[in-house]
């Protein structure tokens, strides 16, 4: 169990709730968040109905420590200090391997 700011309806209001999360699958990484922020993008999603599936835990700007990794994770190890961002990085296309993550050929893999 952990606490999270949950958006249940597109009205801009978050509620602090206890939630449970599954263990990481595939290329997922579970991060113990030490600092987080909700940015203007999160506010847009919270205040408007864009069809984003709810309930949702928003906030992609974070810093923390890797607690668990999925079986396909190769880039991180438990205990790594990490920051989260919206840069989409599949980790295997030519653009990502060349350092041009902004041109990732498989952004759907990161959603």
mmCIF file of C-alpha atoms in Angstrom, residues 3-108:
data_model
loop_
_atom_site.group_PDB
_atom_site.id
_atom_site.type_symbol
_atom_site.label_atom_id
_atom_site.label_comp_id
_atom_site.label_asym_id
_atom_site.label_seq_id
_atom_site.Cartn_x
_atom_site.Cartn_y
_atom_site.Cartn_z
ATOM 1 C CA UNK A 3 -0.470 6.963 -0.886
ATOM 2 C CA UNK A 4 -1.075 8.720 -4.185
ATOM 3 C CA UNK A 5 -2.849 11.797 -5.507
ATOM 4 C CA UNK A 6 -5.616 10.194 -7.586
ATOM 5 C CA UNK A 7 -7.729 11.897 -10.231
ATOM 6 C CA UNK A 8 -11.122 10.151 -10.319
ATOM 7 C CA UNK A 9 -13.077 12.565 -12.537
ATOM 8 C CA UNK A 10 -11.981 15.313 -14.961
ATOM 9 C CA UNK A 11 -12.747 18.176 -12.557
ATOM 10 C CA UNK A 12 -9.250 19.229 -11.496
ATOM 11 C CA UNK A 13 -9.577 17.791 -8.005
ATOM 12 C CA UNK A 14 -7.229 15.123 -6.684
ATOM 13 C CA UNK A 15 -7.862 12.941 -3.657
ATOM 14 C CA UNK A 16 -5.140 11.377 -1.528
ATOM 15 C CA UNK A 17 -5.823 7.636 -1.490
ATOM 16 C CA UNK A 18 -4.130 4.393 -0.553
ATOM 17 C CA UNK A 19 -3.388 2.371 -3.678
ATOM 18 C CA UNK A 20 -1.761 -0.939 -4.507
ATOM 19 C CA UNK A 21 0.530 -1.531 -7.473
ATOM 20 C CA UNK A 22 1.536 -4.788 -9.124
ATOM 21 C CA UNK A 23 5.129 -5.922 -9.321
ATOM 22 C CA UNK A 24 6.864 -4.651 -12.479
ATOM 23 C CA UNK A 25 6.283 -6.607 -15.694
ATOM 24 C CA UNK A 26 8.339 -6.590 -18.887
ATOM 25 C CA UNK A 27 10.337 -3.351 -19.099
ATOM 26 C CA UNK A 28 8.583 -1.672 -16.158
ATOM 27 C CA UNK A 29 10.504 -0.189 -13.235
ATOM 28 C CA UNK A 30 9.074 0.468 -9.770
ATOM 29 C CA UNK A 31 10.511 3.653 -8.278
ATOM 30 C CA UNK A 32 10.267 4.762 -4.658
ATOM 31 C CA UNK A 33 9.461 8.409 -5.268
ATOM 32 C CA UNK A 34 11.395 10.852 -3.100
ATOM 33 C CA UNK A 35 10.194 14.040 -4.841
ATOM 34 C CA UNK A 36 7.460 14.677 -7.382
ATOM 35 C CA UNK A 37 5.620 17.482 -9.069
ATOM 36 C CA UNK A 38 2.429 17.951 -11.003
ATOM 37 C CA UNK A 39 3.036 20.171 -14.012
ATOM 38 C CA UNK A 40 0.772 22.109 -16.338
ATOM 39 C CA UNK A 41 0.299 19.034 -18.549
ATOM 40 C CA UNK A 42 -1.134 17.161 -15.563
ATOM 41 C CA UNK A 43 -3.410 20.125 -14.817
ATOM 42 C CA UNK A 44 -4.746 20.070 -18.404
ATOM 43 C CA UNK A 45 -5.577 16.373 -18.059
ATOM 44 C CA UNK A 46 -7.165 16.967 -14.648
ATOM 45 C CA UNK A 47 -9.378 19.860 -15.757
ATOM 46 C CA UNK A 48 -10.509 18.583 -19.165
ATOM 47 C CA UNK A 49 -12.019 15.410 -20.513
ATOM 48 C CA UNK A 50 -9.571 14.219 -23.182
ATOM 49 C CA UNK A 51 -10.677 10.604 -22.857
ATOM 50 C CA UNK A 52 -7.717 9.820 -20.586
ATOM 51 C CA UNK A 53 -8.670 6.677 -18.620
ATOM 52 C CA UNK A 54 -9.622 7.428 -15.017
ATOM 53 C CA UNK A 55 -8.922 6.939 -12.198
ATOM 54 C CA UNK A 56 -5.314 7.970 -12.793
ATOM 55 C CA UNK A 57 -2.202 8.828 -10.849
ATOM 56 C CA UNK A 58 -0.560 11.698 -12.708
ATOM 57 C CA UNK A 59 2.866 13.239 -12.275
ATOM 58 C CA UNK A 60 5.734 12.356 -14.575
ATOM 59 C CA UNK A 61 8.278 14.716 -13.014
ATOM 60 C CA UNK A 62 9.904 12.751 -10.235
ATOM 61 C CA UNK A 63 13.105 11.702 -8.538
ATOM 62 C CA UNK A 64 13.556 8.475 -6.624
ATOM 63 C CA UNK A 65 15.251 5.136 -6.165
ATOM 64 C CA UNK A 66 14.626 1.959 -8.175
ATOM 65 C CA UNK A 67 12.988 -0.610 -5.868
ATOM 66 C CA UNK A 68 12.068 -3.375 -8.343
ATOM 67 C CA UNK A 69 12.640 -4.082 -12.032
ATOM 68 C CA UNK A 70 10.742 -6.141 -14.566
ATOM 69 C CA UNK A 71 12.346 -9.220 -16.127
ATOM 70 C CA UNK A 72 13.209 -7.422 -19.401
ATOM 71 C CA UNK A 73 14.909 -4.387 -17.799
ATOM 72 C CA UNK A 74 18.585 -4.044 -18.742
ATOM 73 C CA UNK A 75 19.239 -0.314 -18.250
ATOM 74 C CA UNK A 76 18.575 -0.037 -14.494
ATOM 75 C CA UNK A 77 19.367 -1.911 -11.302
ATOM 76 C CA UNK A 78 17.733 -1.929 -7.895
ATOM 77 C CA UNK A 79 19.150 0.952 -5.880
ATOM 78 C CA UNK A 80 19.793 3.244 -8.865
ATOM 79 C CA UNK A 81 18.861 6.899 -8.302
ATOM 80 C CA UNK A 82 16.657 8.061 -11.177
ATOM 81 C CA UNK A 83 14.618 10.984 -12.475
ATOM 82 C CA UNK A 84 11.509 10.594 -14.585
ATOM 83 C CA UNK A 85 10.635 12.595 -17.668
ATOM 84 C CA UNK A 86 8.404 12.421 -20.716
ATOM 85 C CA UNK A 87 11.285 11.683 -23.068
ATOM 86 C CA UNK A 88 10.200 8.583 -24.927
ATOM 87 C CA UNK A 89 13.078 6.133 -25.162
ATOM 88 C CA UNK A 90 12.505 2.591 -26.419
ATOM 89 C CA UNK A 91 16.182 1.755 -25.957
ATOM 90 C CA UNK A 92 16.667 -0.255 -29.141
ATOM 91 C CA UNK A 93 15.861 1.785 -32.260
ATOM 92 C CA UNK A 94 18.612 3.505 -34.248
ATOM 93 C CA UNK A 95 17.630 6.992 -33.025
ATOM 94 C CA UNK A 96 17.663 6.030 -29.330
ATOM 95 C CA UNK A 97 20.942 4.150 -29.613
ATOM 96 C CA UNK A 98 22.433 7.204 -31.356
ATOM 97 C CA UNK A 99 21.364 9.548 -28.508
ATOM 98 C CA UNK A 100 18.477 11.106 -30.454
ATOM 99 C CA UNK A 101 15.705 9.994 -28.073
ATOM 100 C CA UNK A 102 13.521 12.857 -29.310
ATOM 101 C CA UNK A 103 13.271 10.894 -32.593
ATOM 102 C CA UNK A 104 12.412 7.517 -31.029
ATOM 103 C CA UNK A 105 10.907 5.264 -33.689
ATOM 104 C CA UNK A 106 8.765 3.323 -31.173
ATOM 105 C CA UNK A 107 7.213 5.814 -28.706
ATOM 106 C CA UNK A 108 4.183 3.525 -28.313
#
